[in-house]
Coordinates of C-alpha atoms and ligand atoms in Angstrom, one line a residue:
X1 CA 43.3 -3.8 -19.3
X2 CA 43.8 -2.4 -15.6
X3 CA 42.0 -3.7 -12.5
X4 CA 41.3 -2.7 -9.6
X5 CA 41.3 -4.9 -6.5
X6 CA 38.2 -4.9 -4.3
X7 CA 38.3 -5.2 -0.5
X8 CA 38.1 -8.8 -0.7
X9 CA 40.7 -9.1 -2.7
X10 CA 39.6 -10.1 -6.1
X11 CA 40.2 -7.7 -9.3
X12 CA 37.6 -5.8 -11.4
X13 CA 38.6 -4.1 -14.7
X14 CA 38.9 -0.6 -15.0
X15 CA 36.8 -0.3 -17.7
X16 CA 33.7 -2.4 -18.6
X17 CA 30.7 -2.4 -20.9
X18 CA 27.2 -1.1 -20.0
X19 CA 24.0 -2.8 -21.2
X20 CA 21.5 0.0 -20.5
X21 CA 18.7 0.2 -23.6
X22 CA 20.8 -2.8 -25.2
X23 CA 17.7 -5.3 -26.0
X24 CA 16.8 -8.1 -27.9
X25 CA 19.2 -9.5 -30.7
X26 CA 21.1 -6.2 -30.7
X27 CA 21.8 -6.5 -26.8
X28 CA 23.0 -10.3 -27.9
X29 CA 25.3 -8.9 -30.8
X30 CA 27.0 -6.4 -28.6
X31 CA 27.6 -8.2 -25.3
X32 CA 29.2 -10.7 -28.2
X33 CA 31.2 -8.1 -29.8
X34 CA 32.4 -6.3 -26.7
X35 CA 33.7 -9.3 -25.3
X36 CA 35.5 -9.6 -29.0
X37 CA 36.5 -6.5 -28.3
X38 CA 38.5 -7.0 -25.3
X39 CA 36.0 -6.0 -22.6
X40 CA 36.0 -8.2 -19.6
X41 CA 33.7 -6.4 -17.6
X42 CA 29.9 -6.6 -18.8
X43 CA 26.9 -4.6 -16.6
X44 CA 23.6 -5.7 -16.7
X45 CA 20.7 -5.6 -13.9
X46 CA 17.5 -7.0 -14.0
X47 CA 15.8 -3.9 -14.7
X48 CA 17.4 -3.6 -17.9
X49 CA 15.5 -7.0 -19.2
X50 CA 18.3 -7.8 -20.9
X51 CA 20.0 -10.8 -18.4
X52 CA 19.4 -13.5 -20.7
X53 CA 20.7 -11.9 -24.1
X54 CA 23.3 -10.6 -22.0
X55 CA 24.5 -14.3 -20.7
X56 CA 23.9 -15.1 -24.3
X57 CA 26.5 -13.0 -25.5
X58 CA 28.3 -14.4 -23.5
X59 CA 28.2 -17.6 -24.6
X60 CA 28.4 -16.4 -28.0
X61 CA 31.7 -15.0 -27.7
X62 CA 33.5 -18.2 -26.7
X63 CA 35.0 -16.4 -24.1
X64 CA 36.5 -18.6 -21.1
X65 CA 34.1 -17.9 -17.7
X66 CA 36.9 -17.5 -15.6
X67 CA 38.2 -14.3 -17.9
X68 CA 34.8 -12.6 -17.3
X69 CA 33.6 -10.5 -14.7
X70 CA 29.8 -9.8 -14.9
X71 CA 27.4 -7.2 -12.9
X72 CA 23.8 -7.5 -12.3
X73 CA 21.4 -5.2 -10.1
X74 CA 18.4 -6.3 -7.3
X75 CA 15.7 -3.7 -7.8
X76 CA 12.7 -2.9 -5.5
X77 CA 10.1 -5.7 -6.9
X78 CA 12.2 -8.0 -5.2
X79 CA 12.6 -6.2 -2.1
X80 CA 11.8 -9.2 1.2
X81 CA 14.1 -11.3 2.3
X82 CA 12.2 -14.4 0.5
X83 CA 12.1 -12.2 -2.9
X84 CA 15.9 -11.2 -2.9
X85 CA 17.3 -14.6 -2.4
X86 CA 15.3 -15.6 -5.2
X87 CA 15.9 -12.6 -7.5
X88 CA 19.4 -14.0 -7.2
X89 CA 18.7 -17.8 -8.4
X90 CA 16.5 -16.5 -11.0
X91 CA 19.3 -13.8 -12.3
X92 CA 21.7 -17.0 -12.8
X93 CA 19.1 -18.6 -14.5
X94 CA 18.3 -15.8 -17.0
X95 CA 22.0 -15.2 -18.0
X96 CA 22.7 -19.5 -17.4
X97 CA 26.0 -18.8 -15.0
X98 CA 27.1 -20.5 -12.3
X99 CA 27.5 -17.7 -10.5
X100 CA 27.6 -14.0 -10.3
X101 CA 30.9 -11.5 -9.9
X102 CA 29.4 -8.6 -8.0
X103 CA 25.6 -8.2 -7.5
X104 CA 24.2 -4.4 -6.1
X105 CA 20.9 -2.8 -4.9
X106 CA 19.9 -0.7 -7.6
X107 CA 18.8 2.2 -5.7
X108 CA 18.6 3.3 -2.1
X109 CA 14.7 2.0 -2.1
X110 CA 13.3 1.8 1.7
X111 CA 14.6 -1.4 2.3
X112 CA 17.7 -1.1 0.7
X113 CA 19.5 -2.4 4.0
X114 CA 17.0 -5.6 4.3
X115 CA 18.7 -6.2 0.8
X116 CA 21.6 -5.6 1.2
X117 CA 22.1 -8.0 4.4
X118 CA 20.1 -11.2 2.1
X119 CA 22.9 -10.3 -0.3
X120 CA 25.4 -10.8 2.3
X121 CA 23.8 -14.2 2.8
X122 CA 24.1 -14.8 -0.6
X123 CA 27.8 -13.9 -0.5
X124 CA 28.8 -16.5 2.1
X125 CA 26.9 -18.8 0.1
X126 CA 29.8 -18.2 -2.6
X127 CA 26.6 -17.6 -5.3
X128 CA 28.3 -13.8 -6.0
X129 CA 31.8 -13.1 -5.4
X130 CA 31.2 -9.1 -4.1
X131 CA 28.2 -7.4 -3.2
X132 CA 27.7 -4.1 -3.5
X133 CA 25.3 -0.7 -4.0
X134 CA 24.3 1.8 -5.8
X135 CA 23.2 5.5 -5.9
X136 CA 24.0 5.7 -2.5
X137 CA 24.8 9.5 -1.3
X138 CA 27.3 9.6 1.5
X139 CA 24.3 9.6 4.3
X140 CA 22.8 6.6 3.0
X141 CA 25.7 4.9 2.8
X142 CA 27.2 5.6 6.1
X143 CA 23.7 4.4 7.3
X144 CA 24.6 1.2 5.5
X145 CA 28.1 0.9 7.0
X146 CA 26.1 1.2 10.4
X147 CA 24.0 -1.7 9.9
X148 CA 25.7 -4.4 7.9
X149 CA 28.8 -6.8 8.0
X150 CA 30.1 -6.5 4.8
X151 CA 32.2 -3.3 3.5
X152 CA 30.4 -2.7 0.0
X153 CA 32.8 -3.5 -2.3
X154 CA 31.3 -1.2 -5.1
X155 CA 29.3 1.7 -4.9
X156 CA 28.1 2.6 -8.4
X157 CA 26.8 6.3 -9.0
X158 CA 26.2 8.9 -11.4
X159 CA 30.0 10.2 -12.5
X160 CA 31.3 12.1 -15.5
X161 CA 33.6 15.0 -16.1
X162 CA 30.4 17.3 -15.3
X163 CA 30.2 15.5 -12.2
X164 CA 33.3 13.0 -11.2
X165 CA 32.3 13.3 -7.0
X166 CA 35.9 12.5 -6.2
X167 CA 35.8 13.7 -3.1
X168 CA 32.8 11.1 -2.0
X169 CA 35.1 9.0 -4.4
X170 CA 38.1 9.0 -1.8
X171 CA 35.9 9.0 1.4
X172 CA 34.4 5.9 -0.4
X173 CA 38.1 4.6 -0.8
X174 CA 38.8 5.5 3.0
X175 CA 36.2 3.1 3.7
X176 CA 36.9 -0.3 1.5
X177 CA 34.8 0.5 -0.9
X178 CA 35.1 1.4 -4.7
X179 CA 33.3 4.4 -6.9
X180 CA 32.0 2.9 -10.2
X181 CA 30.7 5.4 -12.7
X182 CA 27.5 5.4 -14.5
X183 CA 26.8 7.8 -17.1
X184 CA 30.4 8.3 -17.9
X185 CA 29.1 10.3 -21.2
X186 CA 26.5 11.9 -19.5
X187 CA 23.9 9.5 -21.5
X188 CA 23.6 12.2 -23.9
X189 CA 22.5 14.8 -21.3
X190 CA 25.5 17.4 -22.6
X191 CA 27.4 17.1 -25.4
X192 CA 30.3 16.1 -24.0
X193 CA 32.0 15.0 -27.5
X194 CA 32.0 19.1 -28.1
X195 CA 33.7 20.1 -25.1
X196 CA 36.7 22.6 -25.9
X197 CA 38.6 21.8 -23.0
X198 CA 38.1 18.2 -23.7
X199 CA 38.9 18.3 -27.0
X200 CA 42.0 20.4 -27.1
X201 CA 43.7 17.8 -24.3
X202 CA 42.4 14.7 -26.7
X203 CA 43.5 16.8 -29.8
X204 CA 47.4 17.0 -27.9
X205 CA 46.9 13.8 -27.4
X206 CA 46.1 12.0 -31.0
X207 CA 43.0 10.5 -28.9
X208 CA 39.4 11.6 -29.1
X209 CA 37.3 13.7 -26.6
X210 CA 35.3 10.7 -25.7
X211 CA 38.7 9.0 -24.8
X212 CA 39.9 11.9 -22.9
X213 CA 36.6 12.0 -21.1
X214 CA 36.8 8.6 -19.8
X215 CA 40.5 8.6 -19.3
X216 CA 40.2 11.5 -16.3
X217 CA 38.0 9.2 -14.7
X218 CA 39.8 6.2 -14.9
X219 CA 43.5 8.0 -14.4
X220 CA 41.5 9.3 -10.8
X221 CA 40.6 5.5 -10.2
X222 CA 36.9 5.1 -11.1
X223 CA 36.0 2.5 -12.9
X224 CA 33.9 3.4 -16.2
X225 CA 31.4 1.2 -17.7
X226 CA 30.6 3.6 -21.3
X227 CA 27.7 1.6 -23.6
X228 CA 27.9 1.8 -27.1
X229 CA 25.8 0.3 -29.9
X230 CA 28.8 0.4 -32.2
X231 CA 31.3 -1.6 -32.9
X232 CA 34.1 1.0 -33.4
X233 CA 33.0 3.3 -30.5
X234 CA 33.2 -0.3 -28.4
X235 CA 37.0 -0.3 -29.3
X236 CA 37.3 3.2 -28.8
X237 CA 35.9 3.4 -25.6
X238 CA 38.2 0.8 -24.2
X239 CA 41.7 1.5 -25.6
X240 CA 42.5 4.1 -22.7
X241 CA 45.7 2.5 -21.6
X242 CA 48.5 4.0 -23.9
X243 CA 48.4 7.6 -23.3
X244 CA 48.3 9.4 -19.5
X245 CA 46.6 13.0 -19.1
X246 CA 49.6 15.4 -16.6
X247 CA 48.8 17.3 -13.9
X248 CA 47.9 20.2 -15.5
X249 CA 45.3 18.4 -17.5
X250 CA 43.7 16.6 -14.8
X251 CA 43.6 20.1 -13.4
X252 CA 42.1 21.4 -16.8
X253 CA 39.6 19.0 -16.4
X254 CA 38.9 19.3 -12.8
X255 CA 37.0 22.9 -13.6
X256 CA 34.5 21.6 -15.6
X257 CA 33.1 19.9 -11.9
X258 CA 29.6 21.4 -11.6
X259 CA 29.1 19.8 -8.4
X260 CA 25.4 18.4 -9.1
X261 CA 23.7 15.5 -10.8
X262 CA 22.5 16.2 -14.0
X263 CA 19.6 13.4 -13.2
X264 CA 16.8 14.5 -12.0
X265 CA 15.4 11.4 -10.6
X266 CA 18.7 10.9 -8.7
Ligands
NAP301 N1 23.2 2.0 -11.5 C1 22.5 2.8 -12.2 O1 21.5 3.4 -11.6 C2 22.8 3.1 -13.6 C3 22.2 4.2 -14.3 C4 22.5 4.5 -15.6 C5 23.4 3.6 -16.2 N2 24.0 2.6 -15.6 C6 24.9 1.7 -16.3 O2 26.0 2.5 -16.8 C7 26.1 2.3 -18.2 C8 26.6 3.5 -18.9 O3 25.7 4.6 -18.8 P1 24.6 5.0 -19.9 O4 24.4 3.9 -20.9 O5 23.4 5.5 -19.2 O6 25.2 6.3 -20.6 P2 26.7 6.6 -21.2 O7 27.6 5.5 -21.3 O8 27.1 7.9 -20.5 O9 26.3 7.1 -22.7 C9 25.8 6.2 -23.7 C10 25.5 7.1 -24.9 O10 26.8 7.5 -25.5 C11 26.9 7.2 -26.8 N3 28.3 6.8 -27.0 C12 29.0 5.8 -26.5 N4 30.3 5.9 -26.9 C13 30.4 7.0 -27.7 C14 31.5 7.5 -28.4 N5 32.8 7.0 -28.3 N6 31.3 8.6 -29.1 C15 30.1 9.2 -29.2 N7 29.0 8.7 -28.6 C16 29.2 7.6 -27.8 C17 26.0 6.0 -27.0 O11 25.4 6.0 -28.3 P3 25.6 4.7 -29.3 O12 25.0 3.5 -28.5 O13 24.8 5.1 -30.5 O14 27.1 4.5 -29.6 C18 24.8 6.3 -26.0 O15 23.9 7.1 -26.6 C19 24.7 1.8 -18.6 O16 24.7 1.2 -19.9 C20 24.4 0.9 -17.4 O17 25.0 -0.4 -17.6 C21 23.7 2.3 -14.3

């Protein structure tokens, strides 16, 4: 596994495992087998519902605390000062840890600043150790930047080949702060898995187009979180680290930037 160091210093893995539509037992099972699997990065939020199979899993798995780094989300029922320092104590509760590794405002909701800055509360507190946001555009977050203390260590956003934003990516960088992708498959939006481009460069590569897919986001230093329901696309989806895409194929690759969200709601 890679990692990437935050602006405070400690290290996130380039690669992670999303819990979107994971629920119930099956949420349990996969958190469980993911971890199995070698992922050391698990991302949850408390819209999913899923918190306390997630921390489940987690316990499931054996796994050592320390070895994990978990994500969770703050979304707009919990947006007052009062309701976001508890949304945080109740998230530890559901998923039974002692504390949280980075914690972000789901979406740019009217208050997302007032949130923000009770996160930064909860920071210095040492209950979370990174805040961060997400689907912030460049305005918002600059607006952000304006009106809080803490550099966002993480700004998660909608990022695939289709869409890979690399150059809000680097002003992100210039600025402490950095691009997580969502969506990295396009959550089934295009069929990405049939892209000839994509598959020629996996084909010369003995990997698969999925692999390849997540690789050019991860070789341009994004870090992916890809959610799977199955077992051997979970070890697929992580074993990125022993092949490199050249120039030329990052360059292939590159062309296939639409420059738009494919999410409407976005
Ligand atoms: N911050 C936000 O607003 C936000 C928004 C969306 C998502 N997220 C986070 O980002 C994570 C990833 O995004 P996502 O779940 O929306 O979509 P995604 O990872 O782009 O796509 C998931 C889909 O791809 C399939 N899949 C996974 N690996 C595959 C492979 N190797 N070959 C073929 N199909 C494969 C999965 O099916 P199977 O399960 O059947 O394998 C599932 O249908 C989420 O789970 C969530 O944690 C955050």
């Amino acid at each position: 596994m890679e990692y990437k160091n935050l602006n405070n210093g400690i290290q996130m893995p380039a690669v992670g495992f999303g819990t979107w539509d994971l629920r119930a037992q099956e949420c349990v099972k996969c958190v469980d087998q993911a971890i199995r699997t070698g992922y050391r990065l698990i991302d949850t939020a408390i819209m999913y519902g899923n918190e306390s199979e997630v921390g489940e899993g987690i316990r499931r798995s054996g796994i050592d605390r320390t070895e994990l780094f978990v994500t969770t989300k703050i979304n707009s029922p919990y947006a007052s000062y009062e309701k976001t320092l508890a949304a945080v104590d109740q998230s530890l509760k559901r998923m039974n840890l002692d504390y949280i590794d980075l914690i972000l405002v789901h979406e740019p909701y009217p208050q997302y600043i007032q949130m923000y800055r009770v996160l930064e509360e909860v920071y210095r507190q040492k209950k979370v150790r990174a805040i961060g946001v997400s689907n912030l555009n460049r305005s918002l977050y600059e607006k952000l930047l304006e009106n809080c203390e803490t550099v966002p260590a993480v700004n998660q956003v909608e990022c695939h080949v289709y869409y890979p934003q690399l150059g809000y990516k680097t002003f992100l960088e210039q600025h402490g702060t950095v691009m997580e992708s969502w969506a990295p498959f396009t959550e089934g939006r295009r069929n990405i898995f049939d892209n000839p481009v994509l598959k020629q460069i996996a084909h010369d590569h003995g990997k698969t187009t999925g692999q390849t897919a997540l690789k050019y986001l991860v070789q341009n230093g994004i870090i992916v979180i890809p959610k799977t329901s199955k077992e051997t696309r979970m070890k697929e989806n992580i074993s990125l680290f022993d092949f490199e895409l050249n120039p030329q194929e990052m360059n292939m690759i590159a062309q296939l930037d639409e420059k738009r969200s494919l999410f409407g709601w976005y």
